[in-house]
mmCIF file of C-alpha atoms in Angstrom:
data_model
loop_
_atom_site.group_PDB
_atom_site.id
_atom_site.type_symbol
_atom_site.label_atom_id
_atom_site.label_comp_id
_atom_site.label_asym_id
_atom_site.label_seq_id
_atom_site.Cartn_x
_atom_site.Cartn_y
_atom_site.Cartn_z
ATOM 1 C CA MET A 1104 28.578 -5.538 4.011
ATOM 2 C CA SER A 1105 24.739 -4.928 3.863
ATOM 3 C CA ALA A 1106 23.090 -1.884 2.591
ATOM 4 C CA PRO A 1107 22.040 0.879 5.028
ATOM 5 C CA GLU A 1108 18.312 1.079 5.846
ATOM 6 C CA VAL A 1109 16.093 3.223 3.917
ATOM 7 C CA ARG A 1110 14.852 5.901 6.043
ATOM 8 C CA VAL A 1111 11.250 6.550 4.956
ATOM 9 C CA LEU A 1112 8.991 9.744 5.959
ATOM 10 C CA ILE A 1113 5.286 9.368 5.703
ATOM 11 C CA VAL A 1114 3.341 12.367 4.523
ATOM 12 C CA GLU A 1115 -0.528 11.742 4.664
ATOM 13 C CA ASP A 1116 -3.098 13.635 6.371
ATOM 14 C CA ASP A 1117 -4.993 11.012 7.684
ATOM 15 C CA PRO A 1118 -3.456 10.239 11.179
ATOM 16 C CA VAL A 1119 -4.826 6.554 10.953
ATOM 17 C CA ALA A 1120 -3.497 5.856 7.479
ATOM 18 C CA ALA A 1121 -0.317 7.512 8.281
ATOM 19 C CA ASP A 1122 0.042 5.008 11.214
ATOM 20 C CA ALA A 1123 -0.916 2.107 9.279
ATOM 21 C CA HIS A 1124 1.462 3.086 6.140
ATOM 22 C CA ALA A 1125 4.456 3.503 9.060
ATOM 23 C CA LEU A 1126 3.547 -0.105 10.488
ATOM 24 C CA TYR A 1127 4.009 -1.384 6.698
ATOM 25 C CA VAL A 1128 7.147 0.250 6.234
ATOM 26 C CA GLY A 1129 8.448 -1.018 9.481
ATOM 27 C CA ARG A 1130 7.627 -4.635 8.438
ATOM 28 C CA VAL A 1131 9.500 -4.658 5.075
ATOM 29 C CA PRO A 1132 13.571 -5.618 5.734
ATOM 30 C CA GLY A 1133 15.716 -2.725 5.094
ATOM 31 C CA PHE A 1134 13.294 0.017 5.770
ATOM 32 C CA THR A 1135 12.938 2.371 8.559
ATOM 33 C CA ALA A 1136 9.988 4.789 9.154
ATOM 34 C CA VAL A 1137 11.491 8.005 10.649
ATOM 35 C CA GLY A 1138 8.122 9.588 11.235
ATOM 36 C CA THR A 1139 4.773 10.427 9.829
ATOM 37 C CA VAL A 1140 3.725 14.272 9.494
ATOM 38 C CA HIS A 1141 0.204 15.349 8.250
ATOM 39 C CA SER A 1142 1.329 18.519 5.994
ATOM 40 C CA LEU A 1143 3.872 19.882 3.300
ATOM 41 C CA ALA A 1144 5.107 22.236 6.050
ATOM 42 C CA GLU A 1145 5.584 19.667 8.522
ATOM 43 C CA ALA A 1146 7.518 17.515 6.054
ATOM 44 C CA THR A 1147 9.642 20.341 4.918
ATOM 45 C CA ARG A 1148 10.648 20.776 8.575
ATOM 46 C CA THR A 1149 11.417 17.158 8.700
ATOM 47 C CA LEU A 1150 13.778 17.062 6.009
ATOM 48 C CA ASP A 1151 15.424 20.141 7.082
ATOM 49 C CA ARG A 1152 16.583 18.162 10.093
ATOM 50 C CA THR A 1153 16.861 14.511 9.521
ATOM 51 C CA ARG A 1154 18.073 12.330 6.659
ATOM 52 C CA VAL A 1155 15.435 11.107 4.713
ATOM 53 C CA ASP A 1156 15.832 8.705 1.725
ATOM 54 C CA LEU A 1157 12.323 8.008 0.760
ATOM 55 C CA LEU A 1158 9.058 9.682 0.884
ATOM 56 C CA LEU A 1159 5.567 8.070 1.067
ATOM 57 C CA LEU A 1160 3.675 11.315 -0.449
ATOM 58 C CA ASP A 1161 -0.036 11.578 -0.289
ATOM 59 C CA LEU A 1162 -1.153 14.256 -2.925
ATOM 60 C CA THR A 1163 -4.070 15.833 -1.151
ATOM 61 C CA LEU A 1164 -2.471 17.789 1.750
ATOM 62 C CA PRO A 1165 -4.152 20.548 3.700
ATOM 63 C CA ASP A 1166 -1.594 23.119 2.546
ATOM 64 C CA GLY A 1167 -0.980 22.251 -1.067
ATOM 65 C CA HIS A 1168 -0.606 19.506 -3.424
ATOM 66 C CA GLY A 1169 1.960 16.654 -3.298
ATOM 67 C CA LEU A 1170 3.566 17.276 -6.656
ATOM 68 C CA ARG A 1171 3.936 20.768 -6.231
ATOM 69 C CA PHE A 1172 5.936 19.750 -3.097
ATOM 70 C CA ALA A 1173 7.836 17.136 -5.116
ATOM 71 C CA ARG A 1174 8.411 19.666 -8.067
ATOM 72 C CA GLY A 1175 9.982 22.222 -5.552
ATOM 73 C CA LEU A 1176 12.229 19.633 -4.041
ATOM 74 C CA ARG A 1177 13.653 18.626 -7.471
ATOM 75 C CA ALA A 1178 14.250 22.288 -8.573
ATOM 76 C CA ALA A 1179 15.966 22.699 -5.092
ATOM 77 C CA GLY A 1180 18.266 19.434 -5.805
ATOM 78 C CA HIS A 1181 16.885 17.685 -3.033
ATOM 79 C CA PRO A 1182 17.954 14.027 -3.355
ATOM 80 C CA VAL A 1183 15.142 12.331 -1.673
ATOM 81 C CA ASP A 1184 12.763 9.852 -3.623
ATOM 82 C CA VAL A 1185 9.220 9.757 -3.919
ATOM 83 C CA ILE A 1186 6.712 6.908 -3.973
ATOM 84 C CA VAL A 1187 2.956 8.643 -4.427
ATOM 85 C CA VAL A 1188 0.333 6.932 -2.337
ATOM 86 C CA THR A 1189 -3.038 8.100 -3.314
ATOM 87 C CA SER A 1190 -6.557 7.397 -4.286
ATOM 88 C CA ALA A 1191 -6.111 9.866 -7.166
ATOM 89 C CA ARG A 1192 -6.593 7.687 -10.723
ATOM 90 C CA ASP A 1193 -6.008 10.713 -13.080
ATOM 91 C CA LEU A 1194 -3.561 9.472 -15.653
ATOM 92 C CA ALA A 1195 -2.865 12.893 -16.150
ATOM 93 C CA VAL A 1196 -1.505 12.814 -12.721
ATOM 94 C CA VAL A 1197 0.191 9.792 -13.117
ATOM 95 C CA ARG A 1198 1.944 10.978 -16.040
ATOM 96 C CA GLU A 1199 3.191 14.258 -14.052
ATOM 97 C CA SER A 1200 4.362 12.153 -11.573
ATOM 98 C CA VAL A 1201 6.598 10.360 -13.706
ATOM 99 C CA SER A 1202 7.982 13.433 -15.212
ATOM 100 C CA LEU A 1203 9.034 14.768 -11.739
ATOM 101 C CA GLY A 1204 10.709 11.206 -11.207
ATOM 102 C CA VAL A 1205 8.438 9.491 -8.684
ATOM 103 C CA VAL A 1206 9.732 5.947 -8.504
ATOM 104 C CA GLN A 1207 6.443 4.293 -7.667
ATOM 105 C CA TYR A 1208 2.548 5.200 -7.891
ATOM 106 C CA VAL A 1209 0.273 3.305 -5.422
ATOM 107 C CA LEU A 1210 -3.393 3.269 -5.277
ATOM 108 C CA LYS A 1211 -5.292 3.350 -2.276
ATOM 109 C CA PRO A 1212 -6.365 1.375 -0.505
ATOM 110 C CA PHE A 1213 -3.535 -1.549 -0.686
ATOM 111 C CA ALA A 1214 -2.772 -4.125 1.044
ATOM 112 C CA PHE A 1215 0.575 -4.757 2.817
ATOM 113 C CA PRO A 1216 1.943 -7.184 -0.116
ATOM 114 C CA THR A 1217 1.238 -4.449 -2.487
ATOM 115 C CA LEU A 1218 3.415 -1.698 -0.515
ATOM 116 C CA ARG A 1219 6.153 -4.333 0.092
ATOM 117 C CA GLU A 1220 6.622 -5.598 -3.228
ATOM 118 C CA ARG A 1221 6.891 -1.939 -4.404
ATOM 119 C CA LEU A 1222 9.470 -0.863 -1.518
ATOM 120 C CA LEU A 1223 11.678 -4.041 -2.376
ATOM 121 C CA ARG A 1224 11.784 -2.979 -6.216
ATOM 122 C CA TYR A 1225 13.036 0.400 -5.082
ATOM 123 C CA ALA A 1226 15.762 -1.245 -2.664
ATOM 124 C CA GLU A 1227 16.912 -3.405 -5.801
ATOM 125 C CA PHE A 1228 16.972 0.019 -7.841
ATOM 126 C CA ARG A 1229 18.585 1.786 -5.125
ATOM 127 C CA ALA A 1230 21.091 -1.090 -4.643
ATOM 128 C CA ALA A 1231 22.304 -0.555 -8.478
ATOM 129 C CA ALA A 1232 25.476 1.065 -8.295
ATOM 130 C CA GLY A 1233 28.492 1.605 -10.435
ATOM 131 C CA GLU A 1234 28.965 1.938 -14.318
ATOM 132 C CA ALA A 1235 26.897 0.098 -16.408
ATOM 133 C CA ALA A 1236 28.508 -2.185 -18.716
ATOM 134 C CA GLY A 1237 26.034 -2.160 -21.174
ATOM 135 C CA GLN A 1238 21.968 -1.838 -22.427
ATOM 136 C CA ASP A 1239 21.497 -5.078 -20.193
ATOM 137 C CA ASP A 1240 22.696 -3.215 -17.330
ATOM 138 C CA VAL A 1241 20.724 -0.326 -17.857
ATOM 139 C CA ASP A 1242 17.230 -2.497 -18.438
ATOM 140 C CA ARG A 1243 17.836 -4.502 -15.468
ATOM 141 C CA ALA A 1244 18.340 -1.523 -13.171
ATOM 142 C CA MET A 1245 15.217 -0.113 -14.951
ATOM 143 C CA ALA A 1246 13.377 -2.889 -14.500
ATOM 144 C CA ALA A 1247 13.627 -3.080 -10.989
ATOM 145 C CA LEU A 1248 10.907 -0.526 -10.795
ATOM 146 C CA ARG A 1249 8.457 -1.973 -12.891
ATOM 147 C CA ALA A 1250 5.219 -3.378 -11.055
ATOM 148 C CA PRO A 1251 4.924 -7.127 -11.461
ATOM 149 C CA ARG A 1252 1.685 -8.636 -12.772
ATOM 150 C CA PRO A 1253 -0.671 -9.372 -10.443
ATOM 151 C CA ALA A 1254 -0.508 -12.712 -8.857
ATOM 152 C CA ALA A 1255 -2.522 -15.645 -9.992
ATOM 153 C CA LEU A 1256 -5.433 -16.316 -8.084
ATOM 154 C CA PRO A 1257 -5.686 -19.755 -6.200
ATOM 155 C CA LYS A 1258 -6.957 -22.797 -8.175
ATOM 156 C CA GLY A 1259 -10.909 -22.502 -8.210
ATOM 157 C CA LEU A 1260 -11.096 -18.859 -7.379
ATOM 158 C CA SER A 1261 -12.488 -16.674 -9.946
ATOM 159 C CA ALA A 1262 -11.905 -12.576 -10.219
ATOM 160 C CA PRO A 1263 -15.517 -11.771 -10.766
ATOM 161 C CA THR A 1264 -16.605 -13.540 -7.648
ATOM 162 C CA LEU A 1265 -13.809 -12.274 -5.430
ATOM 163 C CA ASP A 1266 -14.771 -8.844 -6.528
ATOM 164 C CA ARG A 1267 -18.204 -9.315 -5.820
ATOM 165 C CA VAL A 1268 -17.255 -10.791 -2.109
ATOM 166 C CA ALA A 1269 -14.853 -7.803 -1.733
ATOM 167 C CA ALA A 1270 -17.228 -5.308 -2.349
ATOM 168 C CA LEU A 1271 -19.982 -7.148 -0.246
ATOM 169 C CA LEU A 1272 -17.192 -7.047 2.485
ATOM 170 C CA ARG A 1273 -16.438 -3.483 2.253
ATOM 171 C CA ALA A 1274 -20.020 -2.459 2.273
ATOM 172 C CA ALA A 1275 -20.644 -3.959 5.664
ATOM 173 C CA PRO A 1276 -18.713 -1.959 8.233
ATOM 174 C CA GLU A 1277 -19.731 -4.296 10.993
ATOM 175 C CA GLY A 1278 -18.265 -7.319 8.879
ATOM 176 C CA LEU A 1279 -19.857 -10.525 7.612
ATOM 177 C CA THR A 1280 -20.020 -13.972 8.349
ATOM 178 C CA ALA A 1281 -19.412 -16.576 5.740
ATOM 179 C CA ALA A 1282 -23.086 -17.369 5.809
ATOM 180 C CA ALA A 1283 -24.109 -14.156 5.464
ATOM 181 C CA ALA A 1284 -21.671 -13.369 2.292
ATOM 182 C CA ALA A 1285 -22.824 -16.697 0.726
ATOM 183 C CA GLU A 1286 -26.401 -15.472 0.978
ATOM 184 C CA ALA A 1287 -25.819 -12.168 -0.449
ATOM 185 C CA ALA A 1288 -23.223 -13.383 -3.318
ATOM 186 C CA GLY A 1289 -25.511 -16.414 -4.055
ATOM 187 C CA THR A 1290 -22.803 -18.837 -3.535
ATOM 188 C CA SER A 1291 -22.627 -21.547 -0.861
ATOM 189 C CA ARG A 1292 -21.167 -21.067 2.475
ATOM 190 C CA ILE A 1293 -17.895 -23.066 1.667
ATOM 191 C CA THR A 1294 -17.279 -21.177 -1.661
ATOM 192 C CA ALA A 1295 -17.952 -17.839 0.407
ATOM 193 C CA ARG A 1296 -15.455 -18.814 2.932
ATOM 194 C CA ARG A 1297 -12.532 -19.788 0.832
ATOM 195 C CA TYR A 1298 -12.893 -16.068 -1.043
ATOM 196 C CA LEU A 1299 -13.180 -14.411 2.587
ATOM 197 C CA GLU A 1300 -10.204 -16.227 3.687
ATOM 198 C CA HIS A 1301 -8.275 -15.248 0.595
ATOM 199 C CA LEU A 1302 -8.824 -11.817 1.189
ATOM 200 C CA VAL A 1303 -7.518 -12.273 4.698
ATOM 201 C CA ASP A 1304 -4.723 -13.913 3.370
ATOM 202 C CA THR A 1305 -3.792 -11.062 1.254
ATOM 203 C CA GLY A 1306 -4.352 -8.836 3.995
ATOM 204 C CA ARG A 1307 -7.557 -7.095 2.866
ATOM 205 C CA ALA A 1308 -9.588 -8.523 5.440
ATOM 206 C CA ASP A 1309 -9.134 -9.754 9.173
ATOM 207 C CA ARG A 1310 -11.166 -12.337 11.282
ATOM 208 C CA THR A 1311 -12.504 -12.583 14.734
ATOM 209 C CA PRO A 1312 -14.283 -15.405 16.197
ATOM 210 C CA ARG A 1313 -18.052 -14.288 17.982
ATOM 211 C CA TYR A 1314 -18.998 -16.639 20.869
ATOM 212 C CA GLY A 1315 -22.589 -17.117 21.218
ATOM 213 C CA GLN A 1316 -24.076 -18.689 24.101
ATOM 214 C CA VAL A 1317 -23.469 -22.599 23.113
ATOM 215 C CA GLY A 1318 -21.518 -23.970 20.423
ATOM 216 C CA ARG A 1319 -18.585 -23.046 18.449
ATOM 217 C CA PRO A 1320 -17.429 -19.402 17.654
ATOM 218 C CA GLU A 1321 -18.698 -18.104 14.529
ATOM 219 C CA LEU A 1322 -16.062 -16.306 12.404
ATOM 220 C CA HIS A 1323 -16.841 -12.653 11.264
ATOM 221 C CA TYR A 1324 -14.534 -10.892 8.435
ATOM 222 C CA ARG A 1325 -14.320 -7.237 8.152
ATOM 223 C CA TRP A 1326 -12.532 -5.456 5.415
ATOM 224 C CA LEU A 1327 -9.328 -3.724 6.191
ATOM 225 C CA ALA A 1328 -8.447 -0.259 5.009
ATOM 226 C CA ALA A 1329 -4.704 0.315 3.904
ATOM 227 C CA GLY A 1330 -2.377 -0.582 6.891
ATOM 228 C CA GLY A 1331 -4.609 -3.245 8.600
ATOM 229 C CA SER A 1332 -7.147 -0.712 10.191
ATOM 230 C CA VAL A 1333 -10.813 -1.006 9.884
ATOM 231 C CA SER A 1334 -11.617 2.548 8.506
ATOM 232 C CA LYS A 1335 -11.540 4.301 5.287
ATOM 233 C CA VAL A 1336 -8.105 5.259 3.972
#
């Protein structure tokens, strides 16, 4: 018998980001986005009228701070779990999140594979049921929530060059061709294209052909915000 779907509510004040996160959730097997809300008041009303298993919770909402909201849920004995999705990098905030039982802390901007990994690990943790036979069972259950080490880059790619190409792409709202990226990064066109294609493959950029008057179309690459939209999230 398969496990019931995890019902997820996205609490995010940016409507574009909220819709993007909902699309991400819908792409992960076993998870369903039951709605998107843009304030803590809306979140409270939704939790009162529908079953929600997991919140994707931003921290800066127009009517309060997400962690204060999470603290209130815990005080009320609400069973919903919380994954924080935020741009807040203050480690004091991270520690407070842990103390409140937040199961994951995801920094914006992120690509789909990042959220998918966190959701699948949460599902593994959630599926652990029954009494532990010993410490090993407890350790395995807790390990499911630990984020993996970053995946190794494909052979021939270096992290510093990838960071440089990514920064150039983020700074170019209209996008870049491989030739333009190569000139700005000080690499060959072929090298720049490899890095740009890696960003596309990992969900951080997209590519679109642009047709001139003659010849083959030229590919333009654009940075993607979290969720596949070309905007700041």
